[in-house]
Amino acid sequence: MFLFLKKYKIEVIIFVLAIIIRIFLLSVNLDVNNGDFEATIHGSDWYFEVSQNLYAGNGFSLDGVSPSAIHVPVYPYFLASSLFLFGNYIFAVIVQIIIGALIPILAMRLSSKIIPSRKVSLFVGFFLALELNFVLFSFIFFTETLFIFLFLLSMLAFIRYLGRGQIRYLLVFTVLLGVATLTKTVVQFYPLFVLPVIAQETKKEVRETVTVVKSYNPEIEPSKKQALIPNKTNFEK
């Protein structure tokens, strides 16, 4: 445990800082709403209502009567699972706060793969730990926190696949990206993230290829050239 804390001291500090900031802002918002927990966590995208109807047995619906085709399914079911397990949304809020505090750590890891600079990755980590929208979305019911968490995990799995070439990482990447897509449909922006990652991860291979090409010398020594060319007489025989 001590070795882990020593090795990942900065990451642990960022995670703890992110947790403290999120709990503090949750308590402030709870106080502003006079202790009304549901009013504090209620978002404006109707996921709350859909999860209520799922829990009540009315299906994937806004009004409890007609099916809703507006929302992708993962996030409402995530909220409804908290109701099924504990009868309230406290579990969902706790999970969101934890993964919201993990997002800066994942973003640090991803940024270090794209831009290999410790200063840049530290800036990304502390910025996302303190950025107000990320803090608010950690306990208000919007899809952003869960989606970004899944998306960053999928990107890191993809990078691991590029680096090691093991099919299991490609499968993990595919599953995580699929779940992220079913959480929030903004995957049209995916190439903006994946292309720099591919460029960075394949830079070493490209450099090695260029080095090999540059080192090729067509002016082979006559003795070596003769050894490479089959003897015409023997060949004709």
Short mmCIF file of C-alpha atoms in Angstrom, two decimals:
data_model
loop_
_atom_site.label_atom_id
_atom_site.label_comp_id
_atom_site.label_asym_id
_atom_site.label_seq_id
_atom_site.Cartn_x
_atom_site.Cartn_y
_atom_site.Cartn_z
CA MET A 1 0.00 0.00 0.00
CA PHE A 2 2.81 2.38 0.91
CA LEU A 3 4.62 1.61 -2.35
CA PHE A 4 1.43 2.28 -4.30
CA LEU A 5 0.92 5.66 -2.60
CA LYS A 6 4.55 6.55 -3.17
CA LYS A 7 4.44 5.61 -6.85
CA TYR A 8 1.10 7.31 -7.57
CA LYS A 9 1.31 10.15 -5.07
CA ILE A 10 0.20 12.86 -7.49
CA GLU A 11 -2.67 10.75 -8.84
CA VAL A 12 -3.89 10.00 -5.31
CA ILE A 13 -3.73 13.71 -4.41
CA ILE A 14 -5.77 14.64 -7.49
CA PHE A 15 -8.32 11.90 -6.79
CA VAL A 16 -8.77 12.89 -3.13
CA LEU A 17 -8.97 16.58 -4.10
CA ALA A 18 -11.63 15.78 -6.71
CA ILE A 19 -13.66 13.77 -4.17
CA ILE A 20 -13.51 16.56 -1.59
CA ILE A 21 -14.53 19.25 -4.10
CA ARG A 22 -17.46 17.18 -5.35
CA ILE A 23 -18.76 16.33 -1.89
CA PHE A 24 -18.41 19.96 -0.82
CA LEU A 25 -20.34 21.28 -3.82
CA LEU A 26 -22.99 18.58 -3.36
CA SER A 27 -23.49 19.73 0.23
CA VAL A 28 -23.73 23.36 -0.89
CA ASN A 29 -26.34 22.52 -3.53
CA LEU A 30 -28.22 20.37 -1.03
CA ASP A 31 -28.34 23.29 1.38
CA VAL A 32 -29.54 25.65 -1.37
CA ASN A 33 -32.37 23.19 -2.13
CA ASN A 34 -33.35 23.08 1.56
CA GLY A 35 -32.21 19.49 1.98
CA ASP A 36 -34.26 18.18 -0.95
CA PHE A 37 -31.98 15.45 -2.30
CA GLU A 38 -33.94 14.71 -5.47
CA ALA A 39 -34.17 18.41 -6.37
CA THR A 40 -30.38 18.63 -5.94
CA ILE A 41 -29.55 15.72 -8.24
CA HIS A 42 -32.36 16.19 -10.77
CA GLY A 43 -31.05 16.99 -14.24
CA SER A 44 -32.97 18.59 -17.09
CA ASP A 45 -32.69 15.82 -19.69
CA TRP A 46 -35.57 13.63 -18.42
CA TYR A 47 -33.34 10.71 -17.44
CA PHE A 48 -34.75 11.01 -13.94
CA GLU A 49 -38.32 10.50 -15.22
CA VAL A 50 -37.37 7.57 -17.44
CA SER A 51 -35.60 5.84 -14.55
CA GLN A 52 -38.66 6.38 -12.35
CA ASN A 53 -40.89 4.73 -14.93
CA LEU A 54 -38.49 1.82 -15.32
CA TYR A 55 -38.57 1.30 -11.56
CA ALA A 56 -42.38 1.55 -11.50
CA GLY A 57 -42.69 -1.07 -14.25
CA ASN A 58 -43.92 1.37 -16.90
CA GLY A 59 -41.10 0.62 -19.31
CA PHE A 60 -38.73 2.98 -21.10
CA SER A 61 -41.10 5.91 -21.07
CA LEU A 62 -41.29 9.60 -20.14
CA ASP A 63 -45.00 9.76 -19.35
CA GLY A 64 -45.40 6.19 -18.12
CA VAL A 65 -47.64 5.30 -21.06
CA SER A 66 -45.91 5.62 -24.44
CA PRO A 67 -42.36 4.35 -25.15
CA SER A 68 -39.62 6.97 -25.45
CA ALA A 69 -37.25 6.94 -28.42
CA ILE A 70 -35.43 10.10 -27.35
CA HIS A 71 -32.88 8.67 -24.96
CA VAL A 72 -30.22 6.03 -25.29
CA PRO A 73 -30.73 3.26 -22.72
CA VAL A 74 -27.60 2.87 -20.57
CA TYR A 75 -27.91 5.92 -18.32
CA PRO A 76 -31.62 5.51 -17.42
CA TYR A 77 -30.99 1.86 -16.57
CA PHE A 78 -27.94 2.89 -14.52
CA LEU A 79 -30.15 5.24 -12.47
CA ALA A 80 -32.96 2.70 -12.23
CA SER A 81 -30.51 0.06 -10.94
CA SER A 82 -29.89 2.30 -7.92
CA LEU A 83 -33.63 2.34 -7.26
CA PHE A 84 -33.95 -1.44 -7.67
CA LEU A 85 -31.01 -2.14 -5.36
CA PHE A 86 -31.50 0.47 -2.63
CA GLY A 87 -34.81 2.21 -3.29
CA ASN A 88 -33.13 5.59 -3.77
CA TYR A 89 -30.53 7.41 -5.89
CA ILE A 90 -27.79 7.61 -3.26
CA PHE A 91 -25.90 4.69 -4.80
CA ALA A 92 -25.98 6.32 -8.26
CA VAL A 93 -24.68 9.60 -6.84
CA ILE A 94 -21.85 7.86 -4.96
CA VAL A 95 -20.81 5.96 -8.09
CA GLN A 96 -20.90 9.14 -10.17
CA ILE A 97 -18.79 11.03 -7.66
CA ILE A 98 -16.19 8.24 -7.62
CA ILE A 99 -15.95 7.88 -11.39
CA GLY A 100 -16.08 11.67 -11.71
CA ALA A 101 -12.98 11.82 -9.49
CA LEU A 102 -11.34 9.09 -11.59
CA ILE A 103 -11.86 11.00 -14.85
CA PRO A 104 -8.94 13.41 -14.18
CA ILE A 105 -6.64 10.40 -13.60
CA LEU A 106 -7.74 8.70 -16.83
CA ALA A 107 -7.42 11.98 -18.73
CA MET A 108 -3.89 12.41 -17.36
CA ARG A 109 -2.95 8.96 -18.64
CA LEU A 110 -4.48 9.64 -22.05
CA SER A 111 -2.89 13.07 -22.41
CA SER A 112 0.53 11.62 -21.60
CA LYS A 113 0.07 9.21 -24.50
CA ILE A 114 -0.80 12.00 -26.94
CA ILE A 115 1.56 14.68 -25.58
CA PRO A 116 4.42 13.07 -23.61
CA SER A 117 4.79 15.93 -21.13
CA ARG A 118 4.44 15.57 -17.36
CA LYS A 119 3.49 19.23 -17.02
CA VAL A 120 0.67 18.90 -19.55
CA SER A 121 -0.71 15.77 -17.92
CA LEU A 122 -0.60 17.40 -14.46
CA PHE A 123 -2.43 20.44 -15.80
CA VAL A 124 -5.10 18.20 -17.33
CA GLY A 125 -5.50 16.28 -14.07
CA PHE A 126 -5.82 19.27 -11.76
CA PHE A 127 -7.98 21.19 -14.23
CA LEU A 128 -10.54 18.39 -14.58
CA ALA A 129 -10.51 17.80 -10.82
CA LEU A 130 -11.51 21.43 -10.21
CA GLU A 131 -13.45 22.42 -13.35
CA LEU A 132 -16.94 23.45 -12.24
CA ASN A 133 -18.99 21.68 -14.91
CA PHE A 134 -17.21 18.38 -14.30
CA VAL A 135 -17.78 18.82 -10.57
CA LEU A 136 -21.50 19.57 -10.99
CA PHE A 137 -22.08 16.73 -13.44
CA SER A 138 -20.62 14.32 -10.88
CA PHE A 139 -23.80 14.43 -8.83
CA ILE A 140 -26.44 15.97 -11.12
CA PHE A 141 -28.13 13.45 -13.39
CA PHE A 142 -26.58 14.13 -16.79
CA THR A 143 -24.89 11.54 -18.97
CA GLU A 144 -21.57 13.38 -19.23
CA THR A 145 -19.79 11.79 -16.25
CA LEU A 146 -20.59 8.17 -17.09
CA PHE A 147 -20.00 8.72 -20.82
CA ILE A 148 -16.60 10.42 -20.40
CA PHE A 149 -15.49 7.73 -17.96
CA LEU A 150 -16.39 4.93 -20.39
CA PHE A 151 -14.97 6.81 -23.36
CA LEU A 152 -11.61 7.43 -21.70
CA LEU A 153 -11.40 3.79 -20.65
CA SER A 154 -12.10 2.71 -24.23
CA MET A 155 -9.37 5.01 -25.53
CA LEU A 156 -6.84 3.65 -23.06
CA ALA A 157 -7.78 0.09 -24.04
CA PHE A 158 -7.30 1.04 -27.69
CA ILE A 159 -3.86 2.48 -26.93
CA ARG A 160 -2.94 -0.71 -25.09
CA TYR A 161 -4.03 -2.69 -28.17
CA LEU A 162 -1.87 -0.53 -30.45
CA GLY A 163 1.09 -0.99 -28.14
CA ARG A 164 0.78 -4.73 -27.48
CA GLY A 165 -1.30 -5.99 -30.38
CA GLN A 166 -3.30 -8.33 -28.13
CA ILE A 167 -6.84 -9.00 -29.33
CA ARG A 168 -8.29 -8.90 -25.81
CA TYR A 169 -7.60 -5.17 -25.58
CA LEU A 170 -9.36 -4.65 -28.90
CA LEU A 171 -12.37 -6.54 -27.54
CA VAL A 172 -12.37 -4.43 -24.35
CA PHE A 173 -12.13 -1.28 -26.46
CA THR A 174 -15.05 -2.38 -28.63
CA VAL A 175 -17.29 -3.22 -25.69
CA LEU A 176 -16.50 -0.01 -23.79
CA LEU A 177 -16.98 2.17 -26.85
CA GLY A 178 -20.30 0.45 -27.57
CA VAL A 179 -21.54 1.04 -24.02
CA ALA A 180 -20.33 4.65 -24.19
CA THR A 181 -22.26 5.10 -27.45
CA LEU A 182 -25.39 3.79 -25.75
CA THR A 183 -24.80 6.29 -22.94
CA LYS A 184 -24.41 9.43 -25.05
CA THR A 185 -24.55 9.61 -28.83
CA VAL A 186 -21.63 11.89 -29.61
CA VAL A 187 -19.28 9.34 -31.17
CA GLN A 188 -19.13 11.44 -34.35
CA PHE A 189 -16.33 13.27 -32.55
CA TYR A 190 -14.40 10.06 -31.98
CA PRO A 191 -11.96 10.54 -34.92
CA LEU A 192 -10.83 13.84 -33.35
CA PHE A 193 -9.49 11.80 -30.41
CA VAL A 194 -8.41 8.57 -32.04
CA LEU A 195 -6.34 10.01 -34.91
CA PRO A 196 -3.83 11.84 -32.66
CA VAL A 197 -3.58 8.71 -30.52
CA ILE A 198 -2.84 6.51 -33.55
CA ALA A 199 -0.31 9.05 -34.83
CA GLN A 200 1.47 9.15 -31.46
CA GLU A 201 1.41 5.41 -30.87
CA THR A 202 2.66 4.52 -34.37
CA LYS A 203 5.31 7.25 -34.48
CA LYS A 204 8.00 4.85 -33.29
CA GLU A 205 7.18 2.29 -35.97
CA VAL A 206 7.13 4.99 -38.67
CA ARG A 207 10.54 6.28 -37.52
CA GLU A 208 11.99 2.78 -37.55
CA THR A 209 10.68 2.22 -41.08
CA VAL A 210 12.11 5.52 -42.28
CA THR A 211 15.48 4.66 -40.68
CA VAL A 212 15.57 1.31 -42.46
CA VAL A 213 14.72 2.94 -45.80
CA LYS A 214 17.36 5.64 -45.32
CA SER A 215 20.01 3.09 -44.38
CA TYR A 216 19.44 1.11 -47.57
CA ASN A 217 22.42 1.53 -49.91
CA PRO A 218 21.92 0.41 -53.49
CA GLU A 219 25.67 0.65 -54.12
CA ILE A 220 26.43 -2.84 -52.86
CA GLU A 221 30.06 -3.88 -52.90
CA PRO A 222 30.92 -5.91 -56.01
CA SER A 223 31.81 -9.00 -53.96
CA LYS A 224 28.48 -8.90 -52.12
CA LYS A 225 26.63 -8.08 -55.31
CA GLN A 226 28.15 -11.08 -57.01
CA ALA A 227 27.09 -13.27 -54.10
CA LEU A 228 23.51 -12.03 -54.34
CA ILE A 229 23.18 -12.59 -58.11
CA PRO A 230 22.74 -16.25 -59.12
CA ASN A 231 25.44 -17.58 -61.39
CA LYS A 232 24.01 -17.35 -64.89
CA THR A 233 25.69 -20.55 -66.07
CA ASN A 234 24.49 -22.61 -63.12
CA PHE A 235 21.04 -21.07 -63.37
CA GLU A 236 20.69 -22.00 -67.04
CA LYS A 237 21.69 -25.56 -66.26
#
